[in-house]
Amino acid sequence: REQIKLAKMKVWEARRTFFPALTLSWTGTSGIQSDGKIEGVEYGIEGKQPAFYSGSIMYTLAQAKAELTISESNYDKVITELYFDVAKAYYLLVKAKKHWEYTQDVFNEIKPFHEIAKKEYEKSVTPSIEFLNVESNFNEIYYQTVSNGNEFELAKLALEQKLSIEDSDAIDVFVSDEPRAVT
């Protein structure tokens, strides 16, 4: 915005050079001489109008307009990049939340089966190799659940950083299965 403001001032300055330049002067004198008191006022107006500068005034105006256009394009680019970065961080957060919820559901569904396998092993109904296989799969899903929870928190922090939000509880992610246009 500051670059745009400066470019607009340069355009205005370049346009101003087409008009006459006026200089006002005012001089006041007062004093005492040998023959009496003297007071005097002198004022004047001086005007200058550029007649011919071999196109340098036109070139300066065209250059100032081009700089204004570039400044406005840079501003639009920065805004677009900001929207993109925020949208990217948001959709990474949505993805991480869906992964985390899915692995939590799978973990909660498998947990009772793990408990059954553990009880059967304790009663020596199943061999230890089968129980260790079940235990390994259960721990792997537990690890995935914790890992996806951490990825969700990291994605949340990334979105907070893009939005410059201090409070992580301020973000409530709305997840919809239906895609919709963002305006």
PDB file of C-alpha atoms in Angstrom:
ATOM      1  CA  ARG A   1       0.000   0.000   0.000  1.00  0.00           C
ATOM      2  CA  GLU A   2       2.881   2.333   0.752  1.00  0.00           C
ATOM      3  CA  GLN A   3       4.398   1.640  -2.677  1.00  0.00           C
ATOM      4  CA  ILE A   4       1.057   2.420  -4.334  1.00  0.00           C
ATOM      5  CA  LYS A   5       0.748   5.639  -2.337  1.00  0.00           C
ATOM      6  CA  LEU A   6       4.271   6.685  -3.335  1.00  0.00           C
ATOM      7  CA  ALA A   7       3.625   5.829  -7.002  1.00  0.00           C
ATOM      8  CA  LYS A   8       0.432   7.925  -6.985  1.00  0.00           C
ATOM      9  CA  MET A   9       2.385  10.857  -5.562  1.00  0.00           C
ATOM     10  CA  LYS A  10       4.964  10.476  -8.343  1.00  0.00           C
ATOM     11  CA  VAL A  11       2.208  10.506 -10.994  1.00  0.00           C
ATOM     12  CA  TRP A  12       0.736  13.633  -9.433  1.00  0.00           C
ATOM     13  CA  GLU A  13       4.200  15.261  -9.383  1.00  0.00           C
ATOM     14  CA  ALA A  14       4.784  14.343 -13.049  1.00  0.00           C
ATOM     15  CA  ARG A  15       1.414  15.850 -14.023  1.00  0.00           C
ATOM     16  CA  ARG A  16       2.180  18.979 -12.039  1.00  0.00           C
ATOM     17  CA  THR A  17       5.254  19.711 -14.178  1.00  0.00           C
ATOM     18  CA  PHE A  18       2.937  20.426 -17.138  1.00  0.00           C
ATOM     19  CA  PHE A  19       1.549  23.482 -15.353  1.00  0.00           C
ATOM     20  CA  PRO A  20       3.311  26.783 -14.730  1.00  0.00           C
ATOM     21  CA  ALA A  21       5.563  27.041 -11.707  1.00  0.00           C
ATOM     22  CA  LEU A  22       4.859  30.117  -9.617  1.00  0.00           C
ATOM     23  CA  THR A  23       7.224  31.630  -7.086  1.00  0.00           C
ATOM     24  CA  LEU A  24       5.979  34.195  -4.591  1.00  0.00           C
ATOM     25  CA  SER A  25       8.423  36.442  -2.797  1.00  0.00           C
ATOM     26  CA  TRP A  26       7.866  38.879   0.031  1.00  0.00           C
ATOM     27  CA  THR A  27      10.494  41.046   1.634  1.00  0.00           C
ATOM     28  CA  GLY A  28       9.921  43.554   4.365  1.00  0.00           C
ATOM     29  CA  THR A  29      12.532  46.069   5.574  1.00  0.00           C
ATOM     30  CA  SER A  30      12.470  48.551   8.359  1.00  0.00           C
ATOM     31  CA  GLY A  31      15.151  50.591   9.996  1.00  0.00           C
ATOM     32  CA  ILE A  32      16.525  53.982  10.908  1.00  0.00           C
ATOM     33  CA  GLN A  33      18.853  56.052   8.748  1.00  0.00           C
ATOM     34  CA  SER A  34      20.426  59.407   9.412  1.00  0.00           C
ATOM     35  CA  ASP A  35      17.568  61.222   7.739  1.00  0.00           C
ATOM     36  CA  GLY A  36      14.739  59.292   9.434  1.00  0.00           C
ATOM     37  CA  LYS A  37      12.856  56.076   9.780  1.00  0.00           C
ATOM     38  CA  ILE A  38      12.591  53.766   6.737  1.00  0.00           C
ATOM     39  CA  GLU A  39      10.019  51.049   6.110  1.00  0.00           C
ATOM     40  CA  GLY A  40       9.691  49.173   2.897  1.00  0.00           C
ATOM     41  CA  VAL A  41       7.830  46.197   1.474  1.00  0.00           C
ATOM     42  CA  GLU A  42       8.823  44.375  -1.650  1.00  0.00           C
ATOM     43  CA  TYR A  43       6.825  41.549  -3.150  1.00  0.00           C
ATOM     44  CA  GLY A  44       6.640  39.777  -6.431  1.00  0.00           C
ATOM     45  CA  ILE A  45       5.380  36.801  -8.425  1.00  0.00           C
ATOM     46  CA  GLU A  46       7.560  34.874 -10.824  1.00  0.00           C
ATOM     47  CA  GLY A  47       6.104  32.330 -13.218  1.00  0.00           C
ATOM     48  CA  LYS A  48       7.792  29.686 -15.361  1.00  0.00           C
ATOM     49  CA  GLN A  49       6.178  27.547 -18.023  1.00  0.00           C
ATOM     50  CA  PRO A  50       8.106  24.742 -19.716  1.00  0.00           C
ATOM     51  CA  ALA A  51       7.924  25.258 -23.462  1.00  0.00           C
ATOM     52  CA  PHE A  52      10.016  22.379 -24.756  1.00  0.00           C
ATOM     53  CA  TYR A  53      11.911  19.638 -22.990  1.00  0.00           C
ATOM     54  CA  SER A  54      12.196  17.194 -25.887  1.00  0.00           C
ATOM     55  CA  GLY A  55       9.560  14.897 -24.408  1.00  0.00           C
ATOM     56  CA  SER A  56      11.181  14.445 -21.014  1.00  0.00           C
ATOM     57  CA  ILE A  57       8.034  15.604 -19.201  1.00  0.00           C
ATOM     58  CA  MET A  58       5.891  13.133 -21.166  1.00  0.00           C
ATOM     59  CA  TYR A  59       8.459  10.390 -20.517  1.00  0.00           C
ATOM     60  CA  THR A  60       8.480  11.169 -16.782  1.00  0.00           C
ATOM     61  CA  LEU A  61       4.671  10.971 -16.663  1.00  0.00           C
ATOM     62  CA  ALA A  62       4.652   7.679 -18.592  1.00  0.00           C
ATOM     63  CA  GLN A  63       7.322   6.267 -16.293  1.00  0.00           C
ATOM     64  CA  ALA A  64       5.360   7.306 -13.168  1.00  0.00           C
ATOM     65  CA  LYS A  65       2.186   5.689 -14.545  1.00  0.00           C
ATOM     66  CA  ALA A  66       4.120   2.491 -15.301  1.00  0.00           C
ATOM     67  CA  GLU A  67       5.503   2.442 -11.748  1.00  0.00           C
ATOM     68  CA  LEU A  68       1.955   2.868 -10.401  1.00  0.00           C
ATOM     69  CA  THR A  69       0.759  -0.068 -12.509  1.00  0.00           C
ATOM     70  CA  ILE A  70       3.663  -2.209 -11.291  1.00  0.00           C
ATOM     71  CA  SER A  71       2.968  -1.272  -7.658  1.00  0.00           C
ATOM     72  CA  GLU A  72      -0.711  -2.208  -8.028  1.00  0.00           C
ATOM     73  CA  SER A  73       0.247  -5.511  -9.684  1.00  0.00           C
ATOM     74  CA  ASN A  74       2.690  -6.281  -6.869  1.00  0.00           C
ATOM     75  CA  TYR A  75      -0.033  -5.573  -4.314  1.00  0.00           C
ATOM     76  CA  ASP A  76      -2.465  -7.891  -6.117  1.00  0.00           C
ATOM     77  CA  LYS A  77       0.250 -10.560  -6.258  1.00  0.00           C
ATOM     78  CA  VAL A  78       0.920 -10.328  -2.523  1.00  0.00           C
ATOM     79  CA  ILE A  79      -2.810 -10.572  -1.736  1.00  0.00           C
ATOM     80  CA  THR A  80      -3.209 -13.571  -4.062  1.00  0.00           C
ATOM     81  CA  GLU A  81      -0.212 -15.334  -2.515  1.00  0.00           C
ATOM     82  CA  LEU A  82      -1.614 -14.696   0.960  1.00  0.00           C
ATOM     83  CA  TYR A  83      -5.004 -16.171  -0.031  1.00  0.00           C
ATOM     84  CA  PHE A  84      -3.249 -19.174  -1.538  1.00  0.00           C
ATOM     85  CA  ASP A  85      -1.070 -19.762   1.527  1.00  0.00           C
ATOM     86  CA  VAL A  86      -4.043 -19.516   3.893  1.00  0.00           C
ATOM     87  CA  ALA A  87      -6.194 -21.802   1.715  1.00  0.00           C
ATOM     88  CA  LYS A  88      -3.359 -24.323   1.453  1.00  0.00           C
ATOM     89  CA  ALA A  89      -2.829 -24.316   5.226  1.00  0.00           C
ATOM     90  CA  TYR A  90      -6.581 -24.677   5.804  1.00  0.00           C
ATOM     91  CA  TYR A  91      -6.963 -27.651   3.488  1.00  0.00           C
ATOM     92  CA  LEU A  92      -3.890 -29.325   4.987  1.00  0.00           C
ATOM     93  CA  LEU A  93      -5.566 -28.867   8.370  1.00  0.00           C
ATOM     94  CA  VAL A  94      -8.811 -30.393   7.078  1.00  0.00           C
ATOM     95  CA  LYS A  95      -6.898 -33.329   5.617  1.00  0.00           C
ATOM     96  CA  ALA A  96      -4.981 -33.894   8.868  1.00  0.00           C
ATOM     97  CA  LYS A  97      -8.201 -33.729  10.879  1.00  0.00           C
ATOM     98  CA  LYS A  98      -9.910 -36.310   8.642  1.00  0.00           C
ATOM     99  CA  HIS A  99      -6.901 -38.656   8.890  1.00  0.00           C
ATOM    100  CA  TRP A 100      -6.808 -38.306  12.648  1.00  0.00           C
ATOM    101  CA  GLU A 101     -10.552 -38.929  13.032  1.00  0.00           C
ATOM    102  CA  TYR A 102     -10.331 -41.983  10.767  1.00  0.00           C
ATOM    103  CA  THR A 103      -7.449 -43.547  12.693  1.00  0.00           C
ATOM    104  CA  GLN A 104      -9.211 -42.804  15.995  1.00  0.00           C
ATOM    105  CA  ASP A 105     -12.297 -44.634  14.721  1.00  0.00           C
ATOM    106  CA  VAL A 106     -10.208 -47.611  13.581  1.00  0.00           C
ATOM    107  CA  PHE A 107      -8.343 -47.672  16.911  1.00  0.00           C
ATOM    108  CA  ASN A 108     -11.610 -47.597  18.882  1.00  0.00           C
ATOM    109  CA  GLU A 109     -13.047 -50.422  16.746  1.00  0.00           C
ATOM    110  CA  ILE A 110      -9.961 -52.614  17.190  1.00  0.00           C
ATOM    111  CA  LYS A 111      -9.469 -51.964  20.911  1.00  0.00           C
ATOM    112  CA  PRO A 112     -12.130 -54.512  22.077  1.00  0.00           C
ATOM    113  CA  PHE A 113     -10.599 -57.208  19.839  1.00  0.00           C
ATOM    114  CA  HIS A 114      -7.202 -56.506  21.373  1.00  0.00           C
ATOM    115  CA  GLU A 115      -8.693 -56.893  24.854  1.00  0.00           C
ATOM    116  CA  ILE A 116     -10.251 -60.247  23.837  1.00  0.00           C
ATOM    117  CA  ALA A 117      -6.942 -61.460  22.387  1.00  0.00           C
ATOM    118  CA  LYS A 118      -5.134 -60.362  25.548  1.00  0.00           C
ATOM    119  CA  LYS A 119      -7.572 -62.272  27.791  1.00  0.00           C
ATOM    120  CA  GLU A 120      -7.284 -65.364  25.589  1.00  0.00           C
ATOM    121  CA  TYR A 121      -3.509 -65.206  25.792  1.00  0.00           C
ATOM    122  CA  GLU A 122      -3.567 -64.813  29.562  1.00  0.00           C
ATOM    123  CA  LYS A 123      -5.770 -67.951  29.775  1.00  0.00           C
ATOM    124  CA  SER A 124      -3.399 -69.756  27.376  1.00  0.00           C
ATOM    125  CA  VAL A 125      -6.109 -70.228  24.755  1.00  0.00           C
ATOM    126  CA  THR A 126      -4.081 -68.674  21.905  1.00  0.00           C
ATOM    127  CA  PRO A 127      -0.420 -69.193  21.138  1.00  0.00           C
ATOM    128  CA  SER A 128       2.005 -66.419  21.959  1.00  0.00           C
ATOM    129  CA  ILE A 129       2.912 -65.860  18.291  1.00  0.00           C
ATOM    130  CA  GLU A 130      -0.689 -64.949  17.449  1.00  0.00           C
ATOM    131  CA  PHE A 131      -0.966 -62.661  20.453  1.00  0.00           C
ATOM    132  CA  LEU A 132       2.298 -60.921  19.548  1.00  0.00           C
ATOM    133  CA  ASN A 133       0.987 -60.435  15.999  1.00  0.00           C
ATOM    134  CA  VAL A 134      -2.238 -58.867  17.356  1.00  0.00           C
ATOM    135  CA  GLU A 135      -0.233 -56.759  19.823  1.00  0.00           C
ATOM    136  CA  SER A 136       2.041 -55.536  17.019  1.00  0.00           C
ATOM    137  CA  ASN A 137      -0.904 -54.529  14.808  1.00  0.00           C
ATOM    138  CA  PHE A 138      -2.621 -52.831  17.759  1.00  0.00           C
ATOM    139  CA  ASN A 139       0.535 -50.844  18.605  1.00  0.00           C
ATOM    140  CA  GLU A 140       0.954 -49.854  14.963  1.00  0.00           C
ATOM    141  CA  ILE A 141      -2.580 -48.444  14.818  1.00  0.00           C
ATOM    142  CA  TYR A 142      -2.021 -46.693  18.146  1.00  0.00           C
ATOM    143  CA  TYR A 143       1.156 -45.145  16.774  1.00  0.00           C
ATOM    144  CA  GLN A 144      -0.704 -44.019  13.619  1.00  0.00           C
ATOM    145  CA  THR A 145      -3.413 -42.420  15.781  1.00  0.00           C
ATOM    146  CA  VAL A 146      -0.881 -40.503  17.858  1.00  0.00           C
ATOM    147  CA  SER A 147       1.110 -39.552  14.755  1.00  0.00           C
ATOM    148  CA  ASN A 148      -1.992 -38.257  12.946  1.00  0.00           C
ATOM    149  CA  GLY A 149      -2.944 -36.292  16.064  1.00  0.00           C
ATOM    150  CA  ASN A 150       0.475 -34.646  16.025  1.00  0.00           C
ATOM    151  CA  GLU A 151       0.143 -33.874  12.302  1.00  0.00           C
ATOM    152  CA  PHE A 152      -3.223 -32.264  13.012  1.00  0.00           C
ATOM    153  CA  GLU A 153      -1.682 -30.053  15.712  1.00  0.00           C
ATOM    154  CA  LEU A 154       1.182 -29.082  13.384  1.00  0.00           C
ATOM    155  CA  ALA A 155      -1.272 -28.215  10.604  1.00  0.00           C
ATOM    156  CA  LYS A 156      -3.256 -26.156  13.106  1.00  0.00           C
ATOM    157  CA  LEU A 157      -0.092 -24.287  14.119  1.00  0.00           C
ATOM    158  CA  ALA A 158       0.750 -23.650  10.458  1.00  0.00           C
ATOM    159  CA  LEU A 159      -2.698 -22.137   9.863  1.00  0.00           C
ATOM    160  CA  GLU A 160      -2.374 -20.032  13.013  1.00  0.00           C
ATOM    161  CA  GLN A 161       0.962 -18.765  11.749  1.00  0.00           C
ATOM    162  CA  LYS A 162      -0.515 -17.790   8.364  1.00  0.00           C
ATOM    163  CA  LEU A 163      -3.412 -16.003  10.059  1.00  0.00           C
ATOM    164  CA  SER A 164      -1.255 -14.514  12.858  1.00  0.00           C
ATOM    165  CA  ILE A 165      -3.496 -15.992  15.546  1.00  0.00           C
ATOM    166  CA  GLU A 166      -2.120 -16.411  19.068  1.00  0.00           C
ATOM    167  CA  ASP A 167      -4.826 -18.651  20.557  1.00  0.00           C
ATOM    168  CA  SER A 168      -4.955 -22.170  19.127  1.00  0.00           C
ATOM    169  CA  ASP A 169      -8.445 -22.746  20.556  1.00  0.00           C
ATOM    170  CA  ALA A 170      -9.753 -19.940  18.329  1.00  0.00           C
ATOM    171  CA  ILE A 171      -9.635 -22.199  15.254  1.00  0.00           C
ATOM    172  CA  ASP A 172     -12.608 -24.474  14.806  1.00  0.00           C
ATOM    173  CA  VAL A 173     -12.300 -26.470  11.617  1.00  0.00           C
ATOM    174  CA  PHE A 174     -15.489 -27.001   9.680  1.00  0.00           C
ATOM    175  CA  VAL A 175     -15.192 -30.147   7.593  1.00  0.00           C
ATOM    176  CA  SER A 176     -17.793 -30.903   4.974  1.00  0.00           C
ATOM    177  CA  ASP A 177     -17.881 -33.807   2.557  1.00  0.00           C
ATOM    178  CA  GLU A 178     -19.529 -31.584  -0.032  1.00  0.00           C
ATOM    179  CA  PRO A 179     -17.153 -29.312  -1.958  1.00  0.00           C
ATOM    180  CA  ARG A 180     -18.222 -25.704  -2.276  1.00  0.00           C
ATOM    181  CA  ALA A 181     -16.922 -22.562  -3.888  1.00  0.00           C
ATOM    182  CA  VAL A 182     -14.898 -20.234  -1.681  1.00  0.00           C
ATOM    183  CA  THR A 183     -15.513 -16.532  -2.236  1.00  0.00           C
TER     184      THR A 183
END
